[in-house]
Amino acid sequence: MDAEGKVLGKILRGEAHDGRKVLHPVVHLHVFNSKGDIYLQRRPDWKDIQPGKWDTACGGHISYGETPEEALAREVEEELGIPADAYMPERLGMYVFESVTERELVYVNKAIYDGAVNPSAEELNGGRFWSSEEILEAMGKGVLTPNFESEYQEWIVK
């Protein structure tokens, strides 16, 4: 995949995180309630990347042959138990995120949703809505993932 989203080939999930930094596509959804609070998931301690930290409400890899919209609907249903017809995602943009082990082309989305959130016990260690004050207090203290912090500053607090 290139930085504009053009598919150049296919890799396995393990290859996306093995340190070769093959650019691969992912989707993120920032879920807000109508009060303006933002839902964050807590990453399980067994995750290989950013274990135990609070992160974007939903995120996941786009499968080969899948559109970003299809991947987003699938991931939100799997991770948060929210059906695709219960919210209206808005694409905020896309960017390349690089860490020590990977490079991702991130499709950033947001939605307002006031219904029940049922985080997957297999994929997440719970989640909750945070006020903007709570997020600002946690910034830079190792509580939130660096990826979430950068997205929050770039796409949410403008």
mmCIF file of N, CA, C and O in Angstrom, residues 81-153:
data_model
loop_
_atom_site.group_PDB
_atom_site.id
_atom_site.type_symbol
_atom_site.label_atom_id
_atom_site.label_comp_id
_atom_site.label_asym_id
_atom_site.label_seq_id
_atom_site.Cartn_x
_atom_site.Cartn_y
_atom_site.Cartn_z
ATOM 1 N N GLY A 81 -19.567 -4.029 19.676
ATOM 2 C CA GLY A 81 -20.925 -4.551 19.637
ATOM 3 C C GLY A 81 -21.945 -3.554 19.116
ATOM 4 O O GLY A 81 -23.127 -3.669 19.422
ATOM 5 N N ILE A 82 -21.493 -2.594 18.331
ATOM 6 C CA ILE A 82 -22.389 -1.579 17.777
ATOM 7 C C ILE A 82 -22.671 -1.913 16.312
ATOM 8 O O ILE A 82 -21.747 -1.946 15.504
ATOM 9 N N PRO A 83 -23.926 -2.150 15.943
ATOM 10 C CA PRO A 83 -24.241 -2.470 14.553
ATOM 11 C C PRO A 83 -24.028 -1.253 13.638
ATOM 12 O O PRO A 83 -24.181 -0.102 14.057
ATOM 13 N N ALA A 84 -23.685 -1.526 12.393
ATOM 14 C CA ALA A 84 -23.345 -0.474 11.431
ATOM 15 C C ALA A 84 -24.471 0.523 11.197
ATOM 16 O O ALA A 84 -24.213 1.688 10.892
ATOM 17 N N ASP A 85 -25.716 0.094 11.360
ATOM 18 C CA ASP A 85 -26.833 1.010 11.103
ATOM 19 C C ASP A 85 -27.181 1.886 12.310
ATOM 20 O O ASP A 85 -28.112 2.672 12.273
ATOM 21 N N ALA A 86 -26.391 1.791 13.393
ATOM 22 C CA ALA A 86 -26.686 2.542 14.616
ATOM 23 C C ALA A 86 -25.890 3.849 14.736
ATOM 24 O O ALA A 86 -26.085 4.601 15.677
ATOM 25 N N TYR A 87 -24.995 4.104 13.789
ATOM 26 C CA TYR A 87 -24.179 5.316 13.835
ATOM 27 C C TYR A 87 -23.830 5.724 12.406
ATOM 28 O O TYR A 87 -23.932 4.925 11.474
ATOM 29 N N MET A 88 -23.411 6.975 12.236
ATOM 30 C CA MET A 88 -23.043 7.477 10.921
ATOM 31 C C MET A 88 -21.597 7.974 10.982
ATOM 32 O O MET A 88 -21.341 9.073 11.487
ATOM 33 N N PRO A 89 -20.637 7.167 10.509
ATOM 34 C CA PRO A 89 -19.242 7.604 10.590
ATOM 35 C C PRO A 89 -18.945 8.756 9.628
ATOM 36 O O PRO A 89 -19.519 8.840 8.544
ATOM 37 N N GLU A 90 -18.058 9.618 10.071
ATOM 38 C CA GLU A 90 -17.584 10.726 9.240
ATOM 39 C C GLU A 90 -16.075 10.592 9.113
ATOM 40 O O GLU A 90 -15.369 10.537 10.116
ATOM 41 N N ARG A 91 -15.573 10.519 7.883
ATOM 42 C CA ARG A 91 -14.125 10.424 7.664
ATOM 43 C C ARG A 91 -13.492 11.779 7.929
ATOM 44 O O ARG A 91 -13.869 12.777 7.334
ATOM 45 N N LEU A 92 -12.516 11.801 8.825
ATOM 46 C CA LEU A 92 -11.797 13.032 9.144
ATOM 47 C C LEU A 92 -10.567 13.207 8.260
ATOM 48 O O LEU A 92 -10.150 14.325 7.992
ATOM 49 N N GLY A 93 -9.987 12.093 7.852
ATOM 50 C CA GLY A 93 -8.792 12.140 7.013
ATOM 51 C C GLY A 93 -7.998 10.869 7.155
ATOM 52 O O GLY A 93 -8.484 9.863 7.678
ATOM 53 N N MET A 94 -6.766 10.913 6.658
ATOM 54 C CA MET A 94 -5.875 9.765 6.765
ATOM 55 C C MET A 94 -4.443 10.268 6.884
ATOM 56 O O MET A 94 -4.134 11.384 6.464
ATOM 57 N N TYR A 95 -3.600 9.438 7.497
ATOM 58 C CA TYR A 95 -2.203 9.809 7.705
ATOM 59 C C TYR A 95 -1.383 8.545 7.905
ATOM 60 O O TYR A 95 -1.922 7.465 8.164
ATOM 61 N N VAL A 96 -0.071 8.679 7.797
ATOM 62 C CA VAL A 96 0.838 7.566 8.049
ATOM 63 C C VAL A 96 1.367 7.692 9.470
ATOM 64 O O VAL A 96 1.894 8.730 9.857
ATOM 65 N N PHE A 97 1.174 6.630 10.252
ATOM 66 C CA PHE A 97 1.689 6.556 11.613
ATOM 67 C C PHE A 97 2.839 5.561 11.625
ATOM 68 O O PHE A 97 2.704 4.450 11.115
ATOM 69 N N GLU A 98 3.959 5.956 12.206
ATOM 70 C CA GLU A 98 5.111 5.057 12.285
ATOM 71 C C GLU A 98 5.564 4.925 13.726
ATOM 72 O O GLU A 98 5.724 5.915 14.433
ATOM 73 N N SER A 99 5.749 3.671 14.150
ATOM 74 C CA SER A 99 6.287 3.380 15.477
ATOM 75 C C SER A 99 7.580 2.595 15.297
ATOM 76 O O SER A 99 8.068 2.428 14.175
ATOM 77 N N VAL A 100 8.092 2.070 16.366
ATOM 78 C CA VAL A 100 9.326 1.294 16.314
ATOM 79 C C VAL A 100 9.147 0.024 15.486
ATOM 80 O O VAL A 100 10.074 -0.423 14.813
ATOM 81 N N THR A 101 7.937 -0.554 15.502
ATOM 82 C CA THR A 101 7.725 -1.849 14.849
ATOM 83 C C THR A 101 6.862 -1.828 13.600
ATOM 84 O O THR A 101 6.784 -2.840 12.908
ATOM 85 N N GLU A 102 6.179 -0.723 13.310
ATOM 86 C CA GLU A 102 5.236 -0.763 12.198
ATOM 87 C C GLU A 102 5.012 0.596 11.554
ATOM 88 O O GLU A 102 5.360 1.625 12.128
ATOM 89 N N ARG A 103 4.405 0.556 10.357
ATOM 90 C CA ARG A 103 3.931 1.757 9.658
ATOM 91 C C ARG A 103 2.507 1.483 9.207
ATOM 92 O O ARG A 103 2.242 0.482 8.547
ATOM 93 N N GLU A 104 1.594 2.375 9.594
ATOM 94 C CA GLU A 104 0.186 2.203 9.261
ATOM 95 C C GLU A 104 -0.323 3.402 8.472
ATOM 96 O O GLU A 104 0.021 4.541 8.783
ATOM 97 N N LEU A 105 -1.166 3.120 7.490
ATOM 98 C CA LEU A 105 -1.949 4.165 6.844
ATOM 99 C C LEU A 105 -3.282 4.162 7.574
ATOM 100 O O LEU A 105 -4.069 3.227 7.453
ATOM 101 N N VAL A 106 -3.510 5.196 8.385
ATOM 102 C CA VAL A 106 -4.667 5.238 9.278
ATOM 103 C C VAL A 106 -5.785 6.067 8.661
ATOM 104 O O VAL A 106 -5.589 7.232 8.331
ATOM 105 N N TYR A 107 -6.949 5.446 8.513
ATOM 106 C CA TYR A 107 -8.165 6.130 8.085
ATOM 107 C C TYR A 107 -8.900 6.548 9.360
ATOM 108 O O TYR A 107 -9.399 5.700 10.099
ATOM 109 N N VAL A 108 -8.940 7.851 9.653
ATOM 110 C CA VAL A 108 -9.496 8.383 10.887
ATOM 111 C C VAL A 108 -10.957 8.765 10.669
ATOM 112 O O VAL A 108 -11.280 9.506 9.730
ATOM 113 N N ASN A 109 -11.825 8.276 11.554
ATOM 114 C CA ASN A 109 -13.262 8.539 11.476
ATOM 115 C C ASN A 109 -13.782 8.935 12.845
ATOM 116 O O ASN A 109 -13.174 8.621 13.868
ATOM 117 N N LYS A 110 -14.943 9.586 12.849
ATOM 118 C CA LYS A 110 -15.619 9.869 14.107
ATOM 119 C C LYS A 110 -17.109 9.633 13.918
ATOM 120 O O LYS A 110 -17.623 9.629 12.795
ATOM 121 N N ALA A 111 -17.793 9.445 15.039
ATOM 122 C CA ALA A 111 -19.250 9.276 15.028
ATOM 123 C C ALA A 111 -19.800 9.689 16.382
ATOM 124 O O ALA A 111 -19.104 9.607 17.396
ATOM 125 N N ILE A 112 -21.049 10.134 16.371
ATOM 126 C CA ILE A 112 -21.768 10.406 17.609
ATOM 127 C C ILE A 112 -22.709 9.231 17.838
ATOM 128 O O ILE A 112 -23.429 8.815 16.928
ATOM 129 N N TYR A 113 -22.666 8.689 19.057
ATOM 130 C CA TYR A 113 -23.455 7.503 19.375
ATOM 131 C C TYR A 113 -23.803 7.527 20.859
ATOM 132 O O TYR A 113 -22.919 7.683 21.705
ATOM 133 N N ASP A 114 -25.097 7.387 21.163
ATOM 134 C CA ASP A 114 -25.559 7.416 22.552
ATOM 135 C C ASP A 114 -26.114 6.079 23.035
ATOM 136 O O ASP A 114 -26.636 6.010 24.146
ATOM 137 N N GLY A 115 -25.990 5.050 22.229
ATOM 138 C CA GLY A 115 -26.524 3.752 22.620
ATOM 139 C C GLY A 115 -25.554 2.969 23.497
ATOM 140 O O GLY A 115 -24.529 3.478 23.954
ATOM 141 N N ALA A 116 -25.898 1.717 23.717
ATOM 142 C CA ALA A 116 -25.075 0.828 24.541
ATOM 143 C C ALA A 116 -23.794 0.455 23.808
ATOM 144 O O ALA A 116 -23.803 0.205 22.601
ATOM 145 N N VAL A 117 -22.694 0.446 24.547
ATOM 146 C CA VAL A 117 -21.413 -0.035 24.035
ATOM 147 C C VAL A 117 -21.108 -1.320 24.784
ATOM 148 O O VAL A 117 -21.123 -1.350 26.015
ATOM 149 N N ASN A 118 -20.857 -2.378 24.043
ATOM 150 C CA ASN A 118 -20.586 -3.692 24.633
ATOM 151 C C ASN A 118 -19.216 -4.171 24.180
ATOM 152 O O ASN A 118 -19.103 -4.933 23.223
ATOM 153 N N PRO A 119 -18.134 -3.723 24.876
ATOM 154 C CA PRO A 119 -16.794 -4.085 24.435
ATOM 155 C C PRO A 119 -16.554 -5.587 24.477
ATOM 156 O O PRO A 119 -16.963 -6.265 25.417
ATOM 157 N N SER A 120 -15.894 -6.074 23.445
ATOM 158 C CA SER A 120 -15.581 -7.492 23.335
ATOM 159 C C SER A 120 -14.617 -7.909 24.434
ATOM 160 O O SER A 120 -13.534 -7.335 24.577
ATOM 161 N N ALA A 121 -14.988 -8.930 25.205
ATOM 162 C CA ALA A 121 -14.118 -9.434 26.267
ATOM 163 C C ALA A 121 -12.887 -10.128 25.692
ATOM 164 O O ALA A 121 -11.851 -10.208 26.353
ATOM 165 N N GLU A 122 -12.977 -10.610 24.449
ATOM 166 C CA GLU A 122 -11.847 -11.289 23.814
ATOM 167 C C GLU A 122 -10.822 -10.303 23.264
ATOM 168 O O GLU A 122 -9.636 -10.599 23.209
ATOM 169 N N GLU A 123 -11.275 -9.122 22.828
ATOM 170 C CA GLU A 123 -10.384 -8.178 22.162
ATOM 171 C C GLU A 123 -9.994 -6.977 23.011
ATOM 172 O O GLU A 123 -8.975 -6.343 22.751
ATOM 173 N N LEU A 124 -10.784 -6.641 24.029
ATOM 174 C CA LEU A 124 -10.548 -5.435 24.818
ATOM 175 C C LEU A 124 -10.606 -5.733 26.302
ATOM 176 O O LEU A 124 -11.158 -6.744 26.731
ATOM 177 N N ASN A 125 -10.061 -4.810 27.079
ATOM 178 C CA ASN A 125 -10.159 -4.901 28.531
ATOM 179 C C ASN A 125 -11.089 -3.786 29.013
ATOM 180 O O ASN A 125 -10.740 -2.965 29.836
ATOM 181 N N GLY A 126 -12.273 -3.741 28.404
ATOM 182 C CA GLY A 126 -13.275 -2.753 28.770
ATOM 183 C C GLY A 126 -13.096 -1.426 28.082
ATOM 184 O O GLY A 126 -12.284 -1.275 27.172
ATOM 185 N N GLY A 127 -13.879 -0.466 28.534
ATOM 186 C CA GLY A 127 -13.828 0.870 27.970
ATOM 187 C C GLY A 127 -14.817 1.762 28.687
ATOM 188 O O GLY A 127 -15.658 1.280 29.443
ATOM 189 N N ARG A 128 -14.705 3.068 28.451
ATOM 190 C CA ARG A 128 -15.630 4.012 29.055
ATOM 191 C C ARG A 128 -15.528 5.349 28.332
ATOM 192 O O ARG A 128 -14.574 5.604 27.595
ATOM 193 N N PHE A 129 -16.509 6.207 28.569
ATOM 194 C CA PHE A 129 -16.469 7.564 28.039
ATOM 195 C C PHE A 129 -15.601 8.434 28.940
ATOM 196 O O PHE A 129 -15.668 8.334 30.165
ATOM 197 N N TRP A 130 -14.785 9.286 28.322
ATOM 198 C CA TRP A 130 -13.899 10.210 29.011
ATOM 199 C C TRP A 130 -14.303 11.633 28.645
ATOM 200 O O TRP A 130 -14.609 11.928 27.487
ATOM 201 N N SER A 131 -14.235 12.537 29.615
ATOM 202 C CA SER A 131 -14.437 13.955 29.327
ATOM 203 C C SER A 131 -13.146 14.519 28.729
ATOM 204 O O SER A 131 -12.067 13.929 28.888
ATOM 205 N N SER A 132 -13.245 15.655 28.072
ATOM 206 C CA SER A 132 -12.043 16.276 27.506
ATOM 207 C C SER A 132 -11.060 16.655 28.621
ATOM 208 O O SER A 132 -9.841 16.559 28.434
ATOM 209 N N GLU A 133 -11.568 17.012 29.777
ATOM 210 C CA GLU A 133 -10.689 17.344 30.902
ATOM 211 C C GLU A 133 -9.893 16.118 31.361
ATOM 212 O O GLU A 133 -8.701 16.231 31.665
ATOM 213 N N GLU A 134 -10.551 14.957 31.414
ATOM 214 C CA GLU A 134 -9.853 13.730 31.812
ATOM 215 C C GLU A 134 -8.768 13.368 30.810
ATOM 216 O O GLU A 134 -7.676 12.939 31.190
ATOM 217 N N ILE A 135 -9.070 13.534 29.533
ATOM 218 C CA ILE A 135 -8.081 13.212 28.502
ATOM 219 C C ILE A 135 -6.884 14.145 28.605
ATOM 220 O O ILE A 135 -5.729 13.698 28.579
ATOM 221 N N LEU A 136 -7.132 15.435 28.733
ATOM 222 C CA LEU A 136 -6.028 16.396 28.840
ATOM 223 C C LEU A 136 -5.173 16.119 30.071
ATOM 224 O O LEU A 136 -3.947 16.249 30.031
ATOM 225 N N GLU A 137 -5.801 15.702 31.164
ATOM 226 C CA GLU A 137 -5.067 15.354 32.384
ATOM 227 C C GLU A 137 -4.173 14.126 32.179
ATOM 228 O O GLU A 137 -3.077 14.040 32.730
ATOM 229 N N ALA A 138 -4.623 13.164 31.366
ATOM 230 C CA ALA A 138 -3.876 11.918 31.135
ATOM 231 C C ALA A 138 -2.796 12.049 30.057
ATOM 232 O O ALA A 138 -1.887 11.216 29.993
ATOM 233 N N MET A 139 -2.868 13.083 29.248
ATOM 234 C CA MET A 139 -1.921 13.259 28.135
ATOM 235 C C MET A 139 -0.476 13.296 28.629
ATOM 236 O O MET A 139 -0.159 13.949 29.608
ATOM 237 N N GLY A 140 0.377 12.563 27.908
ATOM 238 C CA GLY A 140 1.804 12.584 28.185
ATOM 239 C C GLY A 140 2.232 11.839 29.431
ATOM 240 O O GLY A 140 3.397 11.908 29.828
ATOM 241 N N LYS A 141 1.332 11.091 30.055
ATOM 242 C CA LYS A 141 1.650 10.388 31.303
ATOM 243 C C LYS A 141 1.735 8.873 31.129
ATOM 244 O O LYS A 141 1.782 8.138 32.114
ATOM 245 N N GLY A 142 1.710 8.386 29.880
ATOM 246 C CA GLY A 142 1.809 6.948 29.642
ATOM 247 C C GLY A 142 0.522 6.199 29.875
ATOM 248 O O GLY A 142 0.519 4.974 29.912
ATOM 249 N N VAL A 143 -0.585 6.912 30.022
ATOM 250 C CA VAL A 143 -1.894 6.297 30.248
ATOM 251 C C VAL A 143 -2.573 5.996 28.917
ATOM 252 O O VAL A 143 -3.222 4.960 28.752
ATOM 253 N N LEU A 144 -2.411 6.895 27.970
ATOM 254 C CA LEU A 144 -3.027 6.796 26.642
ATOM 255 C C LEU A 144 -1.980 6.345 25.627
ATOM 256 O O LEU A 144 -0.786 6.593 25.816
ATOM 257 N N THR A 145 -2.432 5.707 24.548
ATOM 258 C CA THR A 145 -1.471 5.325 23.515
ATOM 259 C C THR A 145 -0.968 6.588 22.813
ATOM 260 O O THR A 145 -1.705 7.559 22.652
ATOM 261 N N PRO A 146 0.295 6.579 22.380
ATOM 262 C CA PRO A 146 0.819 7.725 21.632
ATOM 263 C C PRO A 146 0.012 7.998 20.361
ATOM 264 O O PRO A 146 -0.183 9.156 19.978
ATOM 265 N N ASN A 147 -0.463 6.931 19.736
ATOM 266 C CA ASN A 147 -1.266 7.071 18.522
ATOM 267 C C ASN A 147 -2.545 7.848 18.825
ATOM 268 O O ASN A 147 -2.908 8.783 18.107
ATOM 269 N N PHE A 148 -3.235 7.487 19.913
ATOM 270 C CA PHE A 148 -4.453 8.210 20.275
ATOM 271 C C PHE A 148 -4.132 9.668 20.596
ATOM 272 O O PHE A 148 -4.835 10.577 20.157
ATOM 273 N N GLU A 149 -3.081 9.899 21.371
ATOM 274 C CA GLU A 149 -2.730 11.270 21.738
ATOM 275 C C GLU A 149 -2.484 12.139 20.505
ATOM 276 O O GLU A 149 -2.950 13.271 20.439
ATOM 277 N N SER A 150 -1.760 11.591 19.532
ATOM 278 C CA SER A 150 -1.483 12.392 18.327
ATOM 279 C C SER A 150 -2.756 12.638 17.525
ATOM 280 O O SER A 150 -2.971 13.744 17.020
ATOM 281 N N GLU A 151 -3.622 11.635 17.413
ATOM 282 C CA GLU A 151 -4.884 11.827 16.688
ATOM 283 C C GLU A 151 -5.775 12.826 17.415
ATOM 284 O O GLU A 151 -6.414 13.654 16.783
ATOM 285 N N TYR A 152 -5.825 12.735 18.718
ATOM 286 C CA TYR A 152 -6.669 13.640 19.498
ATOM 287 C C TYR A 152 -6.240 15.088 19.254
ATOM 288 O O TYR A 152 -7.067 15.963 19.034
ATOM 289 N N GLN A 153 -4.947 15.321 19.292
ATOM 290 C CA GLN A 153 -4.441 16.674 19.089
ATOM 291 C C GLN A 153 -4.602 17.151 17.655
ATOM 292 O O GLN A 153 -4.902 18.324 17.406
#
